[in-house]
PDB file of N, H, CA, C and O in Angstrom:
ATOM      1  N   MET A   1      -0.662 -10.060   2.198  1.00  0.00           N
ATOM      2  CA  MET A   1       0.010  -8.990   1.331  1.00  0.00           C
ATOM      3  C   MET A   1      -0.651  -7.716   1.291  1.00  0.00           C
ATOM      4  O   MET A   1       0.081  -6.731   1.199  1.00  0.00           O
ATOM      5  N   MET A   2      -2.240  -7.498   1.358  1.00  0.00           N
ATOM      6  H   MET A   2      -2.834  -8.299   1.433  1.00  0.00           H
ATOM      7  CA  MET A   2      -2.801  -6.326   1.436  1.00  0.00           C
ATOM      8  C   MET A   2      -2.085  -5.580   2.873  1.00  0.00           C
ATOM      9  O   MET A   2      -1.930  -4.367   2.734  1.00  0.00           O
ATOM     10  N   SER A   3      -1.739  -6.017   3.912  1.00  0.00           N
ATOM     11  H   SER A   3      -1.865  -7.002   4.025  1.00  0.00           H
ATOM     12  CA  SER A   3      -1.133  -5.340   5.257  1.00  0.00           C
ATOM     13  C   SER A   3       0.237  -4.598   4.861  1.00  0.00           C
ATOM     14  O   SER A   3       0.540  -3.591   5.500  1.00  0.00           O
ATOM     15  N   LEU A   4       0.962  -4.994   3.972  1.00  0.00           N
ATOM     16  H   LEU A   4       0.716  -5.812   3.453  1.00  0.00           H
ATOM     17  CA  LEU A   4       2.129  -4.311   3.691  1.00  0.00           C
ATOM     18  C   LEU A   4       1.855  -2.806   3.327  1.00  0.00           C
ATOM     19  O   LEU A   4       2.502  -2.029   4.030  1.00  0.00           O
ATOM     20  N   PRO A   5       1.172  -2.314   2.537  1.00  0.00           N
ATOM     21  CA  PRO A   5       0.677  -0.559   2.731  1.00  0.00           C
ATOM     22  C   PRO A   5       0.660  -0.176   4.029  1.00  0.00           C
ATOM     23  O   PRO A   5       1.440   0.664   4.478  1.00  0.00           O
ATOM     24  N   PHE A   6      -0.162  -0.723   4.659  1.00  0.00           N
ATOM     25  H   PHE A   6      -0.795  -1.405   4.294  1.00  0.00           H
ATOM     26  CA  PHE A   6      -0.791  -0.179   6.096  1.00  0.00           C
ATOM     27  C   PHE A   6       0.594  -0.371   6.922  1.00  0.00           C
ATOM     28  O   PHE A   6       0.875   0.619   7.598  1.00  0.00           O
ATOM     29  N   PHE A   7       1.383  -1.292   6.990  1.00  0.00           N
ATOM     30  H   PHE A   7       1.155  -2.096   6.440  1.00  0.00           H
ATOM     31  CA  PHE A   7       2.657  -1.221   7.967  1.00  0.00           C
ATOM     32  C   PHE A   7       3.464  -0.215   7.282  1.00  0.00           C
ATOM     33  O   PHE A   7       4.170   0.430   8.058  1.00  0.00           O
ATOM     34  N   GLY A   8       3.570   0.126   5.950  1.00  0.00           N
ATOM     35  H   GLY A   8       2.997  -0.399   5.321  1.00  0.00           H
ATOM     36  CA  GLY A   8       4.485   1.157   5.659  1.00  0.00           C
ATOM     37  C   GLY A   8       4.074   2.871   6.138  1.00  0.00           C
ATOM     38  O   GLY A   8       4.821   3.812   6.406  1.00  0.00           O
ATOM     39  N   LEU A   9       2.777   2.788   6.107  1.00  0.00           N
ATOM     40  H   LEU A   9       2.170   2.024   5.889  1.00  0.00           H
ATOM     41  CA  LEU A   9       2.128   3.951   6.146  1.00  0.00           C
ATOM     42  C   LEU A   9       2.102   4.222   8.021  1.00  0.00           C
ATOM     43  O   LEU A   9       2.029   5.343   8.525  1.00  0.00           O
ATOM     44  N   LEU A  10       2.176   3.006   8.760  1.00  0.00           N
ATOM     45  H   LEU A  10       2.235   2.095   8.351  1.00  0.00           H
ATOM     46  CA  LEU A  10       2.130   3.158  10.304  1.00  0.00           C
ATOM     47  C   LEU A  10       3.546   3.713  10.439  1.00  0.00           C
ATOM     48  O   LEU A  10       3.706   4.832  10.927  1.00  0.00           O
ATOM     49  N   ALA A  11       5.005   2.673   9.857  1.00  0.00           N
ATOM     50  H   ALA A  11       4.875   1.764   9.461  1.00  0.00           H
ATOM     51  CA  ALA A  11       6.250   3.051  10.075  1.00  0.00           C
ATOM     52  C   ALA A  11       6.600   4.769   9.765  1.00  0.00           C
ATOM     53  O   ALA A  11       7.411   5.441  10.403  1.00  0.00           O
ATOM     54  N   GLY A  12       5.660   5.294   8.492  1.00  0.00           N
ATOM     55  H   GLY A  12       5.001   4.748   7.974  1.00  0.00           H
ATOM     56  CA  GLY A  12       5.617   6.514   7.994  1.00  0.00           C
ATOM     57  C   GLY A  12       5.195   7.473   9.080  1.00  0.00           C
ATOM     58  O   GLY A  12       5.752   8.570   9.116  1.00  0.00           O
ATOM     59  N   PHE A  13       4.220   7.158  10.016  1.00  0.00           N
ATOM     60  H   PHE A  13       3.768   6.266   9.987  1.00  0.00           H
ATOM     61  CA  PHE A  13       3.814   8.114  10.814  1.00  0.00           C
ATOM     62  C   PHE A  13       4.460   8.126  11.930  1.00  0.00           C
ATOM     63  O   PHE A  13       4.372   9.089  12.692  1.00  0.00           O
ATOM     64  N   GLY A  14       5.367   6.834  12.256  1.00  0.00           N
ATOM     65  H   GLY A  14       5.439   6.052  11.638  1.00  0.00           H
ATOM     66  CA  GLY A  14       6.358   6.769  13.252  1.00  0.00           C
ATOM     67  C   GLY A  14       7.557   7.748  13.086  1.00  0.00           C
ATOM     68  O   GLY A  14       8.016   8.503  13.942  1.00  0.00           O
ATOM     69  N   CYS A  15       7.954   7.577  11.834  1.00  0.00           N
ATOM     70  H   CYS A  15       7.580   6.963  11.138  1.00  0.00           H
ATOM     71  CA  CYS A  15       8.722   8.696  11.201  1.00  0.00           C
ATOM     72  C   CYS A  15       8.502  10.014  11.552  1.00  0.00           C
ATOM     73  O   CYS A  15       9.330  10.722  12.127  1.00  0.00           O
ATOM     74  N   ILE A  16       7.282  10.382  11.178  1.00  0.00           N
ATOM     75  H   ILE A  16       6.610   9.807  10.711  1.00  0.00           H
ATOM     76  CA  ILE A  16       6.698  11.885  11.609  1.00  0.00           C
ATOM     77  C   ILE A  16       6.754  12.114  12.989  1.00  0.00           C
ATOM     78  O   ILE A  16       7.164  13.256  13.200  1.00  0.00           O
ATOM     79  N   LEU A  17       6.482  11.423  14.129  1.00  0.00           N
ATOM     80  H   LEU A  17       6.149  10.496  13.958  1.00  0.00           H
ATOM     81  CA  LEU A  17       6.498  11.404  15.452  1.00  0.00           C
ATOM     82  C   LEU A  17       8.147  11.794  15.769  1.00  0.00           C
ATOM     83  O   LEU A  17       8.453  12.689  16.556  1.00  0.00           O
ATOM     84  N   ALA A  18       9.158  10.958  15.013  1.00  0.00           N
ATOM     85  H   ALA A  18       8.909  10.230  14.374  1.00  0.00           H
ATOM     86  CA  ALA A  18      10.260  11.191  15.288  1.00  0.00           C
ATOM     87  C   ALA A  18      10.974  12.413  14.781  1.00  0.00           C
ATOM     88  O   ALA A  18      12.009  12.885  15.252  1.00  0.00           O
ATOM     89  N   GLY A  19      10.334  12.828  13.832  1.00  0.00           N
ATOM     90  H   GLY A  19       9.494  12.444  13.449  1.00  0.00           H
ATOM     91  CA  GLY A  19      10.819  14.274  13.404  1.00  0.00           C
ATOM     92  C   GLY A  19      11.295  13.904  11.909  1.00  0.00           C
ATOM     93  O   GLY A  19      11.415  14.883  11.172  1.00  0.00           O
ATOM     94  N   GLN A  20      11.544  12.829  11.426  1.00  0.00           N
ATOM     95  H   GLN A  20      11.447  12.034  12.025  1.00  0.00           H
ATOM     96  CA  GLN A  20      12.212  12.535   9.979  1.00  0.00           C
ATOM     97  C   GLN A  20      11.048  12.674   8.876  1.00  0.00           C
ATOM     98  O   GLN A  20      10.357  11.739   8.474  1.00  0.00           O
ATOM     99  N   ARG A  21      10.967  13.909   8.493  1.00  0.00           N
ATOM    100  H   ARG A  21      11.529  14.669   8.819  1.00  0.00           H
ATOM    101  CA  ARG A  21       9.874  14.146   7.493  1.00  0.00           C
ATOM    102  C   ARG A  21      10.504  13.530   6.168  1.00  0.00           C
ATOM    103  O   ARG A  21       9.591  13.112   5.456  1.00  0.00           O
ATOM    104  N   GLY A  22      11.616  13.355   5.663  1.00  0.00           N
ATOM    105  H   GLY A  22      12.357  13.694   6.241  1.00  0.00           H
ATOM    106  CA  GLY A  22      12.040  12.850   4.405  1.00  0.00           C
ATOM    107  C   GLY A  22      11.922  11.434   4.461  1.00  0.00           C
ATOM    108  O   GLY A  22      11.844  10.756   3.437  1.00  0.00           O
ATOM    109  N   ALA A  23      11.903  10.885   5.780  1.00  0.00           N
ATOM    110  H   ALA A  23      11.966  11.436   6.612  1.00  0.00           H
ATOM    111  CA  ALA A  23      11.723   9.233   5.495  1.00  0.00           C
ATOM    112  C   ALA A  23      10.447   8.983   5.361  1.00  0.00           C
ATOM    113  O   ALA A  23      10.111   8.283   4.406  1.00  0.00           O
ATOM    114  N   ALA A  24       9.327   9.543   6.375  1.00  0.00           N
ATOM    115  H   ALA A  24       9.600  10.112   7.151  1.00  0.00           H
ATOM    116  CA  ALA A  24       8.094   9.501   6.311  1.00  0.00           C
ATOM    117  C   ALA A  24       7.441   9.570   4.897  1.00  0.00           C
ATOM    118  O   ALA A  24       6.585   8.809   4.446  1.00  0.00           O
ATOM    119  N   LEU A  25       8.069  10.724   4.247  1.00  0.00           N
ATOM    120  H   LEU A  25       8.764  11.342   4.614  1.00  0.00           H
ATOM    121  CA  LEU A  25       7.412  10.824   2.846  1.00  0.00           C
ATOM    122  C   LEU A  25       8.076   9.939   1.833  1.00  0.00           C
ATOM    123  O   LEU A  25       7.571   9.979   0.711  1.00  0.00           O
ATOM    124  N   LEU A  26       9.038   9.202   1.993  1.00  0.00           N
ATOM    125  H   LEU A  26       9.448   9.170   2.905  1.00  0.00           H
ATOM    126  CA  LEU A  26       9.563   8.294   1.150  1.00  0.00           C
ATOM    127  C   LEU A  26       8.623   6.872   1.655  1.00  0.00           C
ATOM    128  O   LEU A  26       8.308   6.044   0.801  1.00  0.00           O
ATOM    129  N   LEU A  27       8.270   6.712   2.929  1.00  0.00           N
ATOM    130  H   LEU A  27       8.526   7.386   3.623  1.00  0.00           H
ATOM    131  CA  LEU A  27       7.392   5.480   3.136  1.00  0.00           C
ATOM    132  C   LEU A  27       5.972   5.894   2.592  1.00  0.00           C
ATOM    133  O   LEU A  27       5.365   5.141   1.830  1.00  0.00           O
ATOM    134  N   TRP A  28       5.615   6.728   2.871  1.00  0.00           N
ATOM    135  H   TRP A  28       6.108   7.339   3.490  1.00  0.00           H
ATOM    136  CA  TRP A  28       4.134   7.060   2.137  1.00  0.00           C
ATOM    137  C   TRP A  28       4.041   6.918   0.562  1.00  0.00           C
ATOM    138  O   TRP A  28       3.026   6.486   0.015  1.00  0.00           O
ATOM    139  N   ALA A  29       5.154   7.306  -0.113  1.00  0.00           N
ATOM    140  H   ALA A  29       5.979   7.656   0.332  1.00  0.00           H
ATOM    141  CA  ALA A  29       5.214   7.256  -1.530  1.00  0.00           C
ATOM    142  C   ALA A  29       5.043   5.758  -1.768  1.00  0.00           C
ATOM    143  O   ALA A  29       3.989   5.288  -2.197  1.00  0.00           O
ATOM    144  N   VAL A  30       6.393   4.840  -1.397  1.00  0.00           N
ATOM    145  H   VAL A  30       7.248   5.222  -1.048  1.00  0.00           H
ATOM    146  CA  VAL A  30       6.256   3.355  -1.410  1.00  0.00           C
ATOM    147  C   VAL A  30       5.225   2.852  -1.116  1.00  0.00           C
ATOM    148  O   VAL A  30       4.870   1.971  -1.900  1.00  0.00           O
ATOM    149  N   SER A  31       4.319   3.123   0.033  1.00  0.00           N
ATOM    150  H   SER A  31       4.607   3.839   0.670  1.00  0.00           H
ATOM    151  CA  SER A  31       3.279   2.905   0.348  1.00  0.00           C
ATOM    152  C   SER A  31       1.842   2.827  -0.801  1.00  0.00           C
ATOM    153  O   SER A  31       1.009   1.941  -0.991  1.00  0.00           O
ATOM    154  N   MET A  32       1.999   3.928  -1.295  1.00  0.00           N
ATOM    155  H   MET A  32       2.676   4.648  -1.141  1.00  0.00           H
ATOM    156  CA  MET A  32       1.202   4.251  -2.457  1.00  0.00           C
ATOM    157  C   MET A  32       1.390   3.320  -3.753  1.00  0.00           C
ATOM    158  O   MET A  32       0.428   3.010  -4.456  1.00  0.00           O
ATOM    159  N   VAL A  33       2.473   2.973  -3.967  1.00  0.00           N
ATOM    160  H   VAL A  33       3.255   3.225  -3.396  1.00  0.00           H
ATOM    161  CA  VAL A  33       3.183   2.239  -5.141  1.00  0.00           C
ATOM    162  C   VAL A  33       2.766   0.795  -4.805  1.00  0.00           C
ATOM    163  O   VAL A  33       2.415   0.035  -5.707  1.00  0.00           O
ATOM    164  N   VAL A  34       2.797   0.446  -3.640  1.00  0.00           N
ATOM    165  H   VAL A  34       3.082   1.064  -2.907  1.00  0.00           H
ATOM    166  CA  VAL A  34       2.504  -0.891  -3.218  1.00  0.00           C
ATOM    167  C   VAL A  34       0.928  -1.229  -3.309  1.00  0.00           C
ATOM    168  O   VAL A  34       0.469  -2.307  -3.688  1.00  0.00           O
ATOM    169  N   MET A  35       0.178  -0.089  -2.884  1.00  0.00           N
ATOM    170  H   MET A  35       0.551   0.787  -2.576  1.00  0.00           H
ATOM    171  CA  MET A  35      -1.014  -0.246  -2.875  1.00  0.00           C
ATOM    172  C   MET A  35      -1.834  -0.229  -4.337  1.00  0.00           C
ATOM    173  O   MET A  35      -2.893  -0.803  -4.589  1.00  0.00           O
ATOM    174  N   LEU A  36      -1.026   0.599  -5.215  1.00  0.00           N
ATOM    175  H   LEU A  36      -0.166   1.065  -5.010  1.00  0.00           H
ATOM    176  CA  LEU A  36      -1.864   0.586  -6.634  1.00  0.00           C
ATOM    177  C   LEU A  36      -1.072  -0.766  -7.479  1.00  0.00           C
ATOM    178  O   LEU A  36      -1.687  -1.189  -8.457  1.00  0.00           O
ATOM    179  N   VAL A  37       0.143  -1.385  -7.161  1.00  0.00           N
ATOM    180  H   VAL A  37       0.643  -1.042  -6.366  1.00  0.00           H
ATOM    181  CA  VAL A  37       0.356  -2.629  -7.562  1.00  0.00           C
ATOM    182  C   VAL A  37      -0.775  -3.674  -7.038  1.00  0.00           C
ATOM    183  O   VAL A  37      -1.481  -4.446  -7.687  1.00  0.00           O
ATOM    184  N   LEU A  38      -0.709  -3.450  -5.745  1.00  0.00           N
ATOM    185  H   LEU A  38      -0.136  -2.823  -5.217  1.00  0.00           H
ATOM    186  CA  LEU A  38      -1.814  -4.745  -5.520  1.00  0.00           C
ATOM    187  C   LEU A  38      -3.300  -4.373  -5.897  1.00  0.00           C
ATOM    188  O   LEU A  38      -4.131  -5.281  -5.900  1.00  0.00           O
ATOM    189  N   PHE A  39      -3.655  -3.171  -6.193  1.00  0.00           N
ATOM    190  H   PHE A  39      -2.981  -2.433  -6.191  1.00  0.00           H
ATOM    191  CA  PHE A  39      -4.924  -2.914  -7.024  1.00  0.00           C
ATOM    192  C   PHE A  39      -4.837  -3.511  -8.351  1.00  0.00           C
ATOM    193  O   PHE A  39      -5.646  -4.321  -8.801  1.00  0.00           O
ATOM    194  N   ARG A  40      -4.060  -3.173  -8.803  1.00  0.00           N
ATOM    195  H   ARG A  40      -3.402  -2.514  -8.437  1.00  0.00           H
ATOM    196  CA  ARG A  40      -3.591  -3.820 -10.257  1.00  0.00           C
ATOM    197  C   ARG A  40      -3.791  -5.342 -10.461  1.00  0.00           C
ATOM    198  O   ARG A  40      -4.259  -5.906 -11.451  1.00  0.00           O
ATOM    199  N   LEU A  41      -3.337  -5.879  -9.317  1.00  0.00           N
ATOM    200  H   LEU A  41      -2.957  -5.421  -8.513  1.00  0.00           H
ATOM    201  CA  LEU A  41      -3.356  -7.409  -9.625  1.00  0.00           C
ATOM    202  C   LEU A  41      -4.615  -7.946  -8.980  1.00  0.00           C
ATOM    203  O   LEU A  41      -4.889  -9.141  -9.087  1.00  0.00           O
ATOM    204  N   HIS A  42      -5.084  -7.439  -8.577  1.00  0.00           N
ATOM    205  H   HIS A  42      -4.861  -6.468  -8.490  1.00  0.00           H
ATOM    206  CA  HIS A  42      -6.833  -7.360  -8.094  1.00  0.00           C
ATOM    207  C   HIS A  42      -7.633  -7.272  -9.035  1.00  0.00           C
ATOM    208  O   HIS A  42      -8.445  -8.168  -9.267  1.00  0.00           O
ATOM    209  N   VAL A  43      -7.551  -6.217  -9.718  1.00  0.00           N
ATOM    210  H   VAL A  43      -6.892  -5.489  -9.530  1.00  0.00           H
ATOM    211  CA  VAL A  43      -8.568  -5.706 -10.622  1.00  0.00           C
ATOM    212  C   VAL A  43      -8.484  -6.758 -11.833  1.00  0.00           C
ATOM    213  O   VAL A  43      -9.474  -7.215 -12.405  1.00  0.00           O
ATOM    214  N   THR A  44      -7.187  -7.062 -12.125  1.00  0.00           N
ATOM    215  H   THR A  44      -6.383  -6.691 -11.660  1.00  0.00           H
ATOM    216  CA  THR A  44      -6.964  -7.897 -13.268  1.00  0.00           C
ATOM    217  C   THR A  44      -7.031  -9.366 -13.247  1.00  0.00           C
ATOM    218  O   THR A  44      -6.909 -10.134 -14.201  1.00  0.00           O
ATOM    219  N   ASP A  45      -7.225  -9.611 -12.114  1.00  0.00           N
ATOM    220  H   ASP A  45      -7.324  -8.987 -11.339  1.00  0.00           H
ATOM    221  CA  ASP A  45      -7.371 -11.256 -11.648  1.00  0.00           C
ATOM    222  C   ASP A  45      -8.930 -11.444 -12.120  1.00  0.00           C
ATOM    223  O   ASP A  45      -9.949 -10.849 -11.767  1.00  0.00           O
ATOM    224  N   ALA A  46      -8.690 -12.624 -13.162  1.00  0.00           N
ATOM    225  H   ALA A  46      -7.863 -13.107 -13.448  1.00  0.00           H
ATOM    226  CA  ALA A  46      -9.933 -13.389 -13.565  1.00  0.00           C
ATOM    227  C   ALA A  46     -10.863 -14.127 -12.444  1.00  0.00           C
ATOM    228  O   ALA A  46     -10.338 -14.770 -11.535  1.00  0.00           O
ATOM    229  N   LEU A  47     -12.100 -14.010 -12.553  1.00  0.00           N
ATOM    230  H   LEU A  47     -12.527 -13.488 -13.291  1.00  0.00           H
ATOM    231  CA  LEU A  47     -12.929 -14.453 -11.530  1.00  0.00           C
ATOM    232  C   LEU A  47     -13.148 -15.997 -12.152  1.00  0.00           C
ATOM    233  O   LEU A  47     -13.134 -16.161 -13.372  1.00  0.00           O
ATOM    234  N   THR A  48     -13.331 -17.008 -11.317  1.00  0.00           N
ATOM    235  H   THR A  48     -13.342 -16.876 -10.326  1.00  0.00           H
ATOM    236  CA  THR A  48     -13.934 -18.439 -11.767  1.00  0.00           C
ATOM    237  C   THR A  48     -15.218 -18.758 -11.197  1.00  0.00           C
ATOM    238  O   THR A  48     -15.342 -19.276 -10.088  1.00  0.00           O
ATOM    239  N   ILE A  49     -16.065 -18.483 -11.872  1.00  0.00           N
ATOM    240  H   ILE A  49     -15.963 -18.062 -12.774  1.00  0.00           H
ATOM    241  CA  ILE A  49     -17.619 -18.344 -11.446  1.00  0.00           C
ATOM    242  C   ILE A  49     -18.102 -19.478 -12.176  1.00  0.00           C
ATOM    243  O   ILE A  49     -18.159 -19.534 -13.404  1.00  0.00           O
ATOM    244  N   VAL A  50     -18.544 -20.626 -11.164  1.00  0.00           N
ATOM    245  H   VAL A  50     -18.498 -20.581 -10.166  1.00  0.00           H
ATOM    246  CA  VAL A  50     -19.270 -21.763 -11.926  1.00  0.00           C
ATOM    247  C   VAL A  50     -20.947 -21.636 -11.643  1.00  0.00           C
ATOM    248  O   VAL A  50     -21.464 -21.672 -10.526  1.00  0.00           O
ATOM    249  N   LEU A  51     -21.589 -21.495 -12.806  1.00  0.00           N
ATOM    250  H   LEU A  51     -21.170 -21.466 -13.713  1.00  0.00           H
ATOM    251  CA  LEU A  51     -22.744 -21.522 -12.482  1.00  0.00           C
ATOM    252  C   LEU A  51     -23.721 -23.006 -13.020  1.00  0.00           C
ATOM    253  O   LEU A  51     -24.911 -23.102 -12.724  1.00  0.00           O
TER     254      LEU A  51
END
Protein backbone atom coordinates (compact mmCIF):
# COMPACT_ATOMS: atom_id res chain seq x y z
CA MET A 1 0.00 0.00 0.00
CA MET A 2 2.79 2.43 0.85
CA SER A 3 4.35 1.82 -2.54
CA LEU A 4 1.50 3.63 -4.34
CA PRO A 5 2.88 7.15 -3.79
CA PHE A 6 6.33 6.07 -4.95
CA PHE A 7 4.95 4.53 -8.14
CA GLY A 8 3.09 7.78 -8.75
CA LEU A 9 6.27 9.79 -8.26
CA LEU A 10 8.15 7.45 -10.58
CA ALA A 11 5.47 7.88 -13.23
CA GLY A 12 5.68 11.65 -12.72
CA PHE A 13 9.43 11.52 -13.25
CA GLY A 14 8.82 9.59 -16.45
CA CYS A 15 6.41 12.32 -17.56
CA ILE A 16 9.10 14.93 -16.89
CA LEU A 17 11.53 13.03 -19.09
CA ALA A 18 8.85 12.80 -21.79
CA GLY A 19 8.24 16.57 -21.60
CA GLN A 20 4.73 16.38 -20.15
CA ARG A 21 4.93 18.93 -17.33
CA GLY A 22 1.18 19.05 -16.60
CA ALA A 23 0.87 15.30 -16.20
CA ALA A 24 3.95 15.26 -13.97
CA LEU A 25 2.50 17.93 -11.69
CA LEU A 26 -0.81 16.08 -11.52
CA LEU A 27 0.90 12.81 -10.62
CA TRP A 28 2.98 14.60 -7.99
CA ALA A 29 -0.14 16.15 -6.42
CA VAL A 30 -2.03 12.84 -6.42
CA SER A 31 0.98 11.10 -4.85
CA MET A 32 1.13 13.72 -2.07
CA VAL A 33 -2.58 13.29 -1.33
CA VAL A 34 -2.22 9.50 -1.22
CA MET A 35 0.78 9.82 1.09
CA LEU A 36 -1.13 12.13 3.45
CA VAL A 37 -4.11 9.76 3.52
CA LEU A 38 -1.86 6.80 4.30
CA PHE A 39 -0.11 8.83 7.00
CA ARG A 40 -3.46 9.73 8.56
CA LEU A 41 -4.48 6.06 8.60
CA HIS A 42 -1.14 5.11 10.16
CA VAL A 43 -1.20 7.79 12.86
CA THR A 44 -4.78 7.14 13.99
CA ASP A 45 -4.40 3.35 14.11
CA ALA A 46 -4.76 2.02 17.64
CA LEU A 47 -1.86 0.03 19.04
CA THR A 48 -2.59 -3.30 20.67
CA ILE A 49 0.11 -3.63 23.28
CA VAL A 50 -0.13 -6.52 25.72
CA LEU A 51 2.08 -6.20 28.75
